Coordinates of C-alpha atoms (C1' of nucleotides) in Angstrom, one line a residue:
Chain O
X24 CA 97.6 88.2 101.8
X25 CA 97.9 87.4 98.3
X26 CA 101.4 88.7 96.4
X27 CA 99.7 90.2 93.6
X28 CA 97.2 92.0 95.9
X29 CA 100.1 93.2 98.1
X30 CA 101.7 95.0 94.8
X31 CA 98.8 96.7 94.2
X32 CA 98.1 98.1 97.8
X33 CA 101.7 99.3 97.6
X34 CA 100.9 101.2 94.5
X35 CA 97.9 102.4 96.1
X36 CA 100.0 103.8 98.8
X37 CA 102.3 105.1 96.4
X38 CA 99.6 107.1 94.8
X39 CA 98.2 108.5 98.0
X40 CA 100.8 109.3 99.9
X41 CA 103.7 110.0 96.8
X42 CA 106.0 107.4 98.2
X43 CA 106.3 104.1 99.8
X44 CA 108.9 103.7 102.6
X45 CA 109.8 99.9 102.8
X46 CA 110.3 99.7 106.2
X47 CA 106.6 101.0 107.1
X48 CA 105.0 98.8 104.8
X49 CA 106.5 96.2 105.9
X50 CA 105.4 96.7 109.4
X51 CA 101.6 97.4 108.1
X52 CA 101.7 94.4 106.3
X53 CA 103.3 92.4 109.0
X54 CA 106.0 91.1 106.7
X55 CA 109.9 91.4 106.5
X56 CA 111.5 94.3 104.8
X57 CA 113.2 91.7 102.4
X58 CA 109.9 91.0 100.7
X59 CA 108.8 94.6 100.3
X60 CA 112.2 95.3 99.1
X61 CA 111.8 92.6 96.6
X62 CA 108.1 93.6 95.5
X63 CA 109.7 96.9 94.7
X64 CA 112.6 95.5 92.9
X65 CA 110.2 94.0 90.9
X66 CA 107.8 96.7 90.1
X67 CA 110.8 99.1 89.5
X68 CA 111.7 96.4 86.9
X69 CA 108.4 96.3 85.3
X70 CA 108.3 100.3 85.3
X71 CA 105.5 100.8 87.8
X72 CA 107.6 102.9 90.0
X73 CA 111.3 104.5 91.1
X74 CA 113.0 102.6 93.6
X75 CA 115.1 104.9 95.6
X76 CA 116.9 104.2 99.2
X77 CA 114.5 103.7 101.7
X78 CA 111.5 103.0 99.6
X79 CA 110.2 104.3 96.0
X80 CA 108.7 107.4 94.5
X81 CA 106.3 107.5 91.4
X82 CA 107.8 107.4 87.8
X83 CA 107.3 110.7 87.3
X84 CA 108.5 112.4 90.4
X85 CA 106.3 115.5 90.7
X86 CA 103.3 113.7 89.4
X87 CA 100.7 115.8 91.4
X88 CA 100.1 113.7 94.8
X89 CA 96.9 113.3 96.3
X90 CA 96.8 116.7 98.2
X91 CA 98.5 118.8 95.2
X92 CA 95.6 117.4 93.1
X93 CA 93.0 118.8 95.5
X94 CA 94.6 122.0 94.6
X95 CA 93.8 123.3 91.0
X96 CA 96.2 126.4 91.4
X97 CA 99.0 124.9 93.1
X98 CA 101.6 126.3 90.8
X99 CA 100.2 129.8 92.0
X100 CA 99.8 129.1 95.5
X101 CA 103.0 127.0 95.9
X102 CA 104.7 130.5 94.6
X103 CA 102.8 132.6 97.4
X104 CA 103.7 130.0 99.8
X105 CA 107.4 130.1 98.9
X106 CA 107.4 134.0 99.1
X107 CA 105.8 134.1 102.4
X108 CA 108.2 131.4 103.7
X109 CA 111.0 133.7 102.8
X110 CA 109.9 136.5 104.8
X111 CA 110.5 134.5 108.0
X112 CA 113.4 135.0 109.7
X113 CA 115.6 133.4 112.8
X114 CA 114.1 132.9 116.0
X115 CA 110.8 134.6 115.1
X116 CA 107.3 133.4 115.9
X117 CA 104.9 133.1 113.0
X118 CA 101.2 132.3 113.1
X119 CA 99.9 130.3 109.8
X120 CA 96.4 130.4 109.2
X121 CA 94.5 127.4 108.2
X122 CA 93.8 126.6 104.3
X123 CA 95.7 125.0 101.4
X124 CA 97.2 128.6 100.8
X125 CA 99.0 128.9 104.0
X126 CA 99.8 125.0 104.0
X127 CA 101.9 125.9 101.0
X128 CA 103.8 128.5 103.3
X129 CA 104.1 125.6 105.6
X130 CA 105.8 123.3 103.0
X131 CA 108.1 126.0 102.0
X132 CA 109.6 127.1 105.1
X133 CA 113.6 127.5 105.3
X134 CA 115.2 124.1 107.2
X135 CA 118.1 125.9 108.0
X136 CA 117.2 128.5 110.7
X137 CA 115.1 127.8 113.6
X138 CA 112.2 129.7 114.5
X139 CA 108.5 128.7 115.9
X140 CA 105.5 128.3 114.1
X141 CA 102.1 128.5 115.6
X142 CA 98.5 127.3 114.0
X143 CA 94.9 126.3 114.8
X144 CA 95.2 124.2 112.2
X145 CA 95.7 120.2 112.4
X146 CA 96.6 119.9 108.9
X147 CA 98.9 122.7 109.1
X148 CA 100.6 121.0 112.0
X149 CA 100.7 117.8 110.4
X150 CA 102.7 119.0 107.6
X151 CA 105.4 120.2 109.7
X152 CA 105.8 116.9 111.3
X153 CA 109.1 116.2 109.2
X154 CA 110.3 119.5 109.2
X155 CA 113.9 119.7 111.0
X156 CA 114.1 122.9 113.2
X157 CA 110.6 124.5 113.4
X158 CA 109.2 124.5 117.0
X159 CA 105.4 123.8 116.7
X160 CA 102.8 125.3 119.0
X161 CA 99.4 124.1 118.4
X162 CA 96.4 126.3 119.6
X163 CA 93.3 123.7 120.7
X164 CA 89.7 124.0 120.6
X165 CA 86.4 123.0 118.9
X166 CA 87.4 121.8 115.4
X167 CA 85.6 123.7 112.5
X168 CA 85.9 120.5 109.9
X169 CA 85.1 122.7 106.8
X170 CA 88.4 124.5 107.2
X171 CA 90.0 122.0 109.5
X172 CA 91.0 125.0 112.1
X173 CA 90.3 125.1 115.8
X174 CA 87.3 127.5 116.9
X175 CA 85.3 128.8 119.9
X176 CA 86.5 130.2 123.1
X177 CA 89.5 127.6 124.1
X178 CA 91.1 128.6 120.6
X179 CA 90.6 132.6 121.5
X180 CA 92.0 132.2 124.9
X181 CA 95.1 130.0 123.4
X182 CA 95.5 132.5 120.6
X183 CA 95.8 135.3 123.4
X184 CA 98.8 133.5 125.1
X185 CA 100.7 134.3 121.5
X186 CA 102.4 137.2 120.5
X187 CA 103.8 136.4 116.8
X188 CA 105.8 138.5 114.9
X189 CA 104.0 137.5 111.5
X190 CA 100.6 136.3 110.9
X191 CA 100.2 134.8 107.1
X192 CA 96.1 135.1 106.8
X193 CA 94.2 133.4 104.3
X194 CA 90.8 134.7 103.5
X195 CA 88.3 133.9 100.7
X196 CA 87.8 137.4 99.4
X197 CA 89.3 140.9 99.5
X198 CA 87.9 144.2 98.3
X199 CA 89.1 147.9 98.6
X200 CA 86.1 149.1 100.4
X201 CA 84.7 145.9 102.3
X202 CA 88.1 144.5 103.3
X203 CA 89.0 140.8 103.8
X204 CA 86.1 138.6 104.4
X205 CA 85.5 135.1 104.8
X206 CA 82.5 132.5 104.6
X207 CA 82.2 131.4 108.5
X208 CA 81.5 133.8 111.2
X209 CA 83.1 132.2 113.8
X210 CA 86.4 131.8 111.7
X211 CA 86.2 135.6 110.8
X212 CA 86.6 136.3 114.5
X213 CA 89.3 134.1 115.2
X214 CA 91.2 135.2 112.3
X215 CA 90.7 139.2 113.5
X216 CA 91.8 137.9 116.9
X217 CA 95.0 136.2 115.7
X218 CA 95.8 139.3 114.0
X219 CA 95.4 141.5 116.8
X220 CA 97.9 139.5 118.9
X221 CA 100.4 139.8 115.9
X222 CA 102.9 142.4 115.1
X223 CA 102.1 142.3 111.5
X224 CA 100.1 140.2 109.2
X225 CA 100.2 139.4 105.7
X226 CA 97.6 137.9 103.5
X227 CA 98.0 135.5 100.8
X228 CA 95.9 136.2 97.8
X229 CA 95.3 134.3 94.5
X230 CA 93.7 136.2 91.5
X231 CA 90.3 135.1 91.7
X232 CA 89.8 136.4 95.2
X233 CA 90.3 140.1 94.4
X234 CA 87.4 142.6 94.2
X235 CA 84.9 140.1 95.7
X236 CA 82.8 140.1 99.2
X237 CA 82.3 137.0 101.3
X238 CA 79.6 137.1 104.2
X239 CA 81.7 137.8 107.1
X240 CA 84.2 140.7 107.7
X241 CA 87.7 139.9 108.9
X242 CA 89.8 143.3 108.7
X243 CA 90.0 146.1 106.6
X244 CA 92.7 146.4 104.1
X245 CA 94.6 149.0 105.6
X246 CA 94.7 147.1 109.0
X247 CA 97.3 144.6 107.7
X248 CA 101.0 145.0 106.9
X249 CA 101.1 143.4 103.2
X250 CA 99.8 141.7 100.6
X251 CA 101.5 138.6 98.8
X252 CA 100.0 138.2 95.2
X253 CA 100.7 136.4 92.1
X254 CA 103.4 138.2 90.2
X255 CA 100.8 137.9 86.8
X256 CA 98.3 140.3 88.5
X257 CA 97.9 143.3 86.2
X258 CA 99.0 146.3 88.1
X259 CA 95.7 148.5 87.6
X260 CA 94.2 145.8 89.3
X261 CA 96.6 146.0 92.5
X262 CA 96.3 150.0 92.5
X263 CA 93.0 150.2 94.6
X264 CA 95.1 148.1 97.1
X265 CA 98.1 150.1 96.8
X266 CA 96.4 153.4 97.3
X267 CA 95.3 152.0 100.7
X268 CA 98.8 152.1 102.0
X269 CA 99.6 148.3 102.4
X270 CA 102.7 146.8 100.8
X271 CA 102.2 144.4 98.2
X272 CA 104.8 141.7 97.4
X273 CA 104.5 139.7 94.2
X274 CA 105.7 136.2 93.9
Chain S
X27 CA 78.6 69.4 99.2
X28 CA 78.2 69.1 95.4
X29 CA 81.1 70.0 93.3
X30 CA 79.0 72.6 91.5
X31 CA 77.5 74.1 94.5
X32 CA 81.0 74.6 96.0
X33 CA 82.4 76.3 92.8
X34 CA 79.2 79.0 93.3
X35 CA 80.2 79.2 96.6
X36 CA 83.8 80.1 95.8
X37 CA 82.7 82.7 93.5
X38 CA 80.5 84.2 96.3
X39 CA 83.4 84.3 98.5
X40 CA 85.5 86.3 95.7
X41 CA 82.5 88.6 95.1
X42 CA 82.2 89.3 99.1
X43 CA 85.9 89.5 100.1
X44 CA 87.7 90.4 96.5
X45 CA 89.7 87.6 97.0
X46 CA 89.8 83.8 97.6
X47 CA 92.6 82.4 99.4
X48 CA 93.0 78.4 98.9
X49 CA 94.0 77.2 101.9
X50 CA 91.5 78.8 103.8
X51 CA 88.6 77.8 101.7
X52 CA 90.0 74.2 102.0
X53 CA 89.4 74.9 106.2
X54 CA 86.1 76.1 105.5
X55 CA 84.5 73.4 103.4
X56 CA 87.0 70.7 105.3
X57 CA 88.2 69.6 101.9
X58 CA 91.8 69.2 100.9
X59 CA 93.5 72.2 99.1
X60 CA 93.9 69.7 96.2
X61 CA 90.4 70.1 95.7
X62 CA 90.1 73.8 95.9
X63 CA 93.1 74.4 93.4
X64 CA 91.6 72.2 91.4
X65 CA 88.3 74.2 91.1
X66 CA 90.2 77.3 91.1
X67 CA 92.2 75.9 88.0
X68 CA 89.1 74.9 86.2
X69 CA 87.2 78.2 87.1
X70 CA 90.1 80.2 85.8
X71 CA 90.0 78.0 82.9
X72 CA 86.4 79.5 82.1
X73 CA 87.5 82.7 82.8
X74 CA 85.5 83.2 85.8
X75 CA 88.4 84.1 88.1
X76 CA 92.0 85.1 87.8
X77 CA 94.5 82.5 89.3
X78 CA 97.3 83.7 91.5
X79 CA 99.8 82.0 93.8
X80 CA 97.8 81.2 97.0
X81 CA 94.4 81.6 95.8
X82 CA 92.1 84.0 93.3
X83 CA 91.2 87.2 92.2
X84 CA 88.4 88.6 90.2
X85 CA 88.9 88.9 86.7
X86 CA 88.6 92.8 86.7
X87 CA 90.0 93.7 89.7
X88 CA 87.6 96.5 90.4
X89 CA 89.2 99.1 92.4
X90 CA 87.3 99.7 95.7
X91 CA 88.5 102.7 97.8
X92 CA 91.7 102.3 99.3
X93 CA 90.3 102.2 102.8
X94 CA 88.4 99.1 101.8
X95 CA 91.5 97.5 100.1
X96 CA 93.5 97.9 103.2
X97 CA 90.7 96.2 105.4
X98 CA 91.7 93.1 103.2
X99 CA 95.0 93.7 104.2
X100 CA 93.8 94.1 107.7
X101 CA 97.0 94.6 109.7
X102 CA 96.9 94.0 113.4
X103 CA 96.7 97.6 113.9
X104 CA 93.7 98.1 111.9
X105 CA 91.9 95.0 113.6
X106 CA 92.7 96.5 117.2
X107 CA 91.5 99.8 116.1
X108 CA 88.3 98.4 114.7
X109 CA 87.6 96.7 117.9
X110 CA 88.2 99.9 120.0
X111 CA 86.0 101.8 117.8
X112 CA 83.4 99.2 118.1
X113 CA 83.3 100.3 122.2
X114 CA 82.2 103.9 120.9
X115 CA 78.2 104.8 121.5
X116 CA 76.4 107.6 120.5
X117 CA 76.5 110.7 122.3
X118 CA 80.0 109.8 124.2
X119 CA 83.1 111.4 124.2
X120 CA 86.3 109.5 123.8
X121 CA 89.9 110.9 124.0
X122 CA 92.3 109.0 121.3
X123 CA 96.1 109.1 122.4
X124 CA 98.5 109.9 119.5
X125 CA 100.4 107.1 117.3
X126 CA 100.0 104.9 114.6
X127 CA 97.7 102.4 116.5
X128 CA 95.1 105.1 117.6
X129 CA 95.2 106.6 114.2
X130 CA 93.5 103.0 112.9
X131 CA 90.7 103.8 115.7
X132 CA 90.0 107.1 114.1
X133 CA 89.8 105.2 110.7
X134 CA 87.1 102.9 112.2
X135 CA 85.1 105.0 114.1
X136 CA 81.4 104.3 113.3
X137 CA 79.7 106.7 110.7
X138 CA 76.5 106.3 111.6
X139 CA 76.0 107.7 115.6
X140 CA 77.5 111.0 116.6
X141 CA 79.6 111.4 119.4
X142 CA 82.7 113.7 120.2
X143 CA 86.5 113.0 119.7
X144 CA 89.2 114.6 121.8
X145 CA 92.8 114.5 121.1
X146 CA 96.0 116.2 121.5
X147 CA 97.3 114.8 118.1
X148 CA 97.0 117.2 114.9
X149 CA 97.7 114.1 113.0
X150 CA 94.6 111.8 114.5
X151 CA 92.3 115.2 114.0
X152 CA 93.5 115.4 110.4
X153 CA 92.5 111.6 110.0
X154 CA 89.0 112.6 111.3
X155 CA 88.6 115.8 108.5
X156 CA 86.1 113.5 106.4
X157 CA 84.2 111.7 109.2
X158 CA 80.6 112.6 109.0
X159 CA 79.4 112.9 112.4
X160 CA 82.2 113.3 114.9
X161 CA 82.8 116.4 116.6
X162 CA 86.4 116.8 117.1
X163 CA 87.7 118.6 120.3
X164 CA 91.6 119.8 119.6
X165 CA 93.9 120.0 122.6
X166 CA 96.6 122.4 122.2
X167 CA 100.3 123.0 123.4
X168 CA 103.9 122.6 122.3
X169 CA 104.3 119.7 119.6
X170 CA 106.5 117.1 120.4
X171 CA 107.2 116.0 116.7
X172 CA 108.3 112.6 117.4
X173 CA 105.1 111.4 118.2
X174 CA 102.9 114.0 117.0
X175 CA 101.3 115.1 120.3
X176 CA 100.7 118.4 122.0
X177 CA 102.4 118.7 125.4
X178 CA 103.5 121.0 128.4
X179 CA 101.3 123.3 130.6
X180 CA 98.7 124.3 128.4
X181 CA 98.2 120.7 126.9
X182 CA 97.5 120.0 130.6
X183 CA 95.3 122.3 131.4
X184 CA 93.2 122.1 128.1
X185 CA 93.4 118.2 129.0
X186 CA 91.6 119.2 132.3
X187 CA 88.8 120.7 130.9
X188 CA 87.5 117.6 129.4
X189 CA 85.7 114.5 131.4
X190 CA 86.3 111.8 128.4
X191 CA 83.8 108.7 128.7
X192 CA 86.7 106.9 127.1
X193 CA 90.7 107.2 126.7
X194 CA 92.0 105.0 124.1
X195 CA 95.8 105.0 125.4
X196 CA 98.8 104.0 123.2
X197 CA 102.1 102.9 124.8
X198 CA 105.2 101.3 123.8
X199 CA 105.4 98.6 126.4
X200 CA 103.4 96.7 129.1
X201 CA 104.7 94.8 131.9
X202 CA 102.4 92.9 134.7
X203 CA 105.0 94.2 137.5
X204 CA 106.0 97.8 135.7
X205 CA 103.1 98.7 134.1
X206 CA 102.4 100.6 131.0
X207 CA 105.4 102.8 129.8
X208 CA 106.6 104.9 127.1
X209 CA 109.6 106.4 125.7
X210 CA 109.1 110.3 126.5
X211 CA 108.7 111.7 130.2
X212 CA 106.6 114.6 129.1
X213 CA 104.5 112.2 127.1
X214 CA 103.9 109.9 129.9
X215 CA 102.9 112.5 132.1
X216 CA 100.2 113.9 129.6
X217 CA 99.2 110.2 129.2
X218 CA 98.8 109.5 132.7
X219 CA 96.5 113.2 133.0
X220 CA 94.2 112.0 130.3
X221 CA 93.5 108.8 132.1
X222 CA 92.7 110.5 135.2
X223 CA 90.5 113.0 133.7
X224 CA 88.5 110.0 131.8
X225 CA 85.8 107.6 132.9
X226 CA 88.0 104.6 131.9
X227 CA 90.9 103.7 129.9
X228 CA 91.7 101.3 127.6
X229 CA 94.8 100.2 125.8
X230 CA 95.9 99.1 122.5
X231 CA 98.7 96.9 122.7
X232 CA 100.3 94.7 119.8
X233 CA 101.9 91.3 120.4
X234 CA 105.4 92.6 120.5
X235 CA 104.6 95.3 123.5
X236 CA 103.9 92.9 126.0
X237 CA 106.4 92.1 128.7
X238 CA 108.6 94.9 128.1
X239 CA 109.5 97.9 130.0
X240 CA 110.2 101.6 128.4
X241 CA 112.0 104.3 130.5
X242 CA 109.0 106.4 131.6
X243 CA 106.2 104.5 133.7
X244 CA 102.5 106.0 132.8
X245 CA 100.1 103.9 134.7
X246 CA 100.1 100.2 136.3
X247 CA 98.2 97.4 134.7
X248 CA 95.1 97.5 137.2
X249 CA 94.7 101.4 136.7
X250 CA 93.2 100.7 133.3
X251 CA 89.8 99.3 132.4
X252 CA 90.8 97.3 129.8
X253 CA 93.5 96.2 127.0
X254 CA 92.6 95.2 123.4
X255 CA 95.0 92.7 122.0
X256 CA 95.3 90.8 119.0
X257 CA 93.5 87.2 119.1
X258 CA 96.4 85.4 118.4
X259 CA 98.0 86.5 121.4
X260 CA 98.3 83.0 123.6
X261 CA 96.4 83.0 126.7
X262 CA 99.3 82.2 128.8
X263 CA 101.1 85.4 128.1
X264 CA 98.1 87.0 128.7
X265 CA 97.4 85.5 132.1
X266 CA 99.9 87.8 134.2
X267 CA 97.3 90.7 133.0
X268 CA 94.2 89.2 133.6
X269 CA 95.4 88.2 137.1
X270 CA 95.5 92.0 137.7
X271 CA 91.8 92.3 137.3
X272 CA 91.7 94.0 133.9
X273 CA 89.4 93.0 131.1
X274 CA 91.1 91.9 128.2
X275 CA 89.3 92.2 124.6
X276 CA 90.6 90.2 121.7
X277 CA 90.4 91.6 118.1
Chain E
dG18 C1' 135.5 109.2 108.9
dA19 C1' 132.3 106.5 112.0
dC20 C1' 128.0 104.7 112.5
dA21 C1' 123.7 103.3 111.5
dA22 C1' 120.4 102.1 108.4
dT23 C1' 119.3 100.3 103.6
dC24 C1' 120.7 97.6 100.2
dA25 C1' 121.5 93.0 97.0
dA26 C1' 122.4 88.3 96.6
dG27 C1' 122.2 83.8 97.7
dA28 C1' 121.2 79.9 101.0
dA29 C1' 117.7 77.9 103.5
dA30 C1' 113.1 77.3 105.1
dT31 C1' 108.4 77.3 104.1
dA32 C1' 104.1 77.4 101.0
dT33 C1' 102.1 76.5 97.3
dC34 C1' 101.9 74.0 92.9
dA35 C1' 100.7 70.5 89.0
dT36 C1' 100.7 65.7 88.2
dG37 C1' 100.0 60.9 88.6
dC38 C1' 97.7 57.4 91.1
dA39 C1' 94.7 55.0 94.5
dT40 C1' 90.6 55.2 96.6
dT41 C1' 86.0 56.3 97.5
dT42 C1' 81.4 57.5 95.7
dT43 C1' 78.2 57.9 92.0
dC44 C1' 75.2 56.2 88.9
dA45 C1' 73.4 54.2 84.7
dG46 C1' 72.8 49.4 82.5
dG47 C1' 72.3 44.6 83.4
Chain C
dC5 C1' 71.6 43.6 93.7
dC6 C1' 75.8 43.7 90.7
dT7 C1' 79.1 45.6 88.1
dG8 C1' 82.0 48.7 85.6
dA9 C1' 82.8 53.2 84.2
dA10 C1' 83.1 58.2 85.4
dA11 C1' 83.7 61.4 88.5
dA12 C1' 85.4 63.0 93.0
dT13 C1' 88.5 63.1 96.5
dG14 C1' 92.8 62.8 98.8
dC15 C1' 97.9 61.5 99.1
dA16 C1' 102.5 61.2 97.7
dT17 C1' 106.1 63.4 95.0
dG18 C1' 108.8 66.6 92.8
dA19 C1' 108.8 70.9 90.9
dT20 C1' 108.1 76.1 91.6
dA21 C1' 107.4 80.3 94.5
dT22 C1' 107.6 82.7 98.4
dT23 C1' 109.6 84.4 102.2
dT24 C1' 112.8 85.0 105.7
dC25 C1' 117.7 85.0 106.8
dT26 C1' 122.8 85.3 106.6
dT27 C1' 126.4 87.9 104.9
dG28 C1' 128.5 91.6 103.3
dA29 C1' 128.3 95.8 100.4
dT30 C1' 126.3 100.5 100.0
dT31 C1' 124.3 104.7 101.2
dG32 C1' 123.2 108.2 104.0
dT33 C1' 123.8 110.9 108.4
dC34 C1' 126.2 113.4 111.7

DNA sequence: GACAATCAAGAAATATCATGCATTTTCAGG
DNA sequence: CCTGAAAATGCATGATATTTCTTGATTGTC
């Protein structure tokens, strides 16, 4: 492989993953780590990346990486995720729904206590690869690729075997009368089942989901224990939900 | 061959591969590297290409997507993965083991035919999110984070429900006498179980895994249908395996 | 503080390079 | 057909680039 090409590839990896790990790149390219380290050193000299111990990072450390870029409202979702993650206590089992919002919960889970995370989403499970203390239970089934969650009879059965303390639910719409709803019938059934197996359910809701109805109902508003909503939501829009006897946490 | 003809061919190669390697072109044309280098120097002077150490690149490095460029880089694992992926036929069910090598299989799966992929690795499942035609079956269980695969009784049970046509197995070591082995006891049991449920098993092996033994045996060499190995493996190192009546495919 | 991973710097090995020159091929003009 | 010039090619050589290896320092982790 040509040297200049290799450097371009390293930049690709940096853009894609938001990081470069010298050792891994050396293995991938079948070259010594010295060579990769020299490349990183030179590119750091040219201001193309920032050298750190073990590899390199983008110059502006929090340039939105690939996953975050897909996610327009990432700031809000990250705040909701962090708020939800705070609710997890040592020894508990939490069930994480699929979706970009609950992925933020996974990213913000506390790293100093031990607990169990169950999920039917391989994406969520992959997020937890590097979590130091979380035990992960993966629920299998036929993968519904649009939302990347396991579905079908197998998924239902494997969820039935669990009794999570908390279920963090993601939906596409919430409405005071029509409750929570989502776009896929099968998925709605799974979400409902997880909720029924769990001691309590909390729903993460970004602002644009309020007062909407999607085709497939999941649960009524008062069937869940709480909502987690952005702090900037005006109180009067939340009032119809608060009237239904559901706790509302602002993040 | 005429000089001008040769230069045109070099430009073709550049367009086709996105790169020209002087040494390789010299071999292909059965000419000295000096001649090719002279050509490249002249063409660079005419602005037809960009000269770099070892060969040449297009003037405006147009950016094909990352996967395409990684193919240029084509590590050994990618080649093994592509070879394995070729073996998948329409309508089949294949089971993909966890690991970086089998992840390459997932990346190279054909996109023009329909088939089913089963896996107990959320990482592999995540790789297939954007595959247009693959049906994905996710096997759940307790996640063993070191290799990111589901393990335990639940995983065993959900695997038992499948009868894959082909199992692409990844291991850490292969030895003519001691067979295939890996580092974790639980994982070894799961691998063995998947293999026993599958019609045939193929093992992807990079060069450094040969003639080694890891703590936990998985299968004997002759219990699998075939090995997929790098083309540059010398025949004499493969002979002890070939003697055990196992097919060997070079990639 | 011990240990392993990672690092930088320089030496050594290898690969690639440009140059000059000899040889061969091509070809126009005799 | 012959000849000499021009072009093309291969080889030798010393220079440069690249990679790996070695060594000892630094950093991160437990």
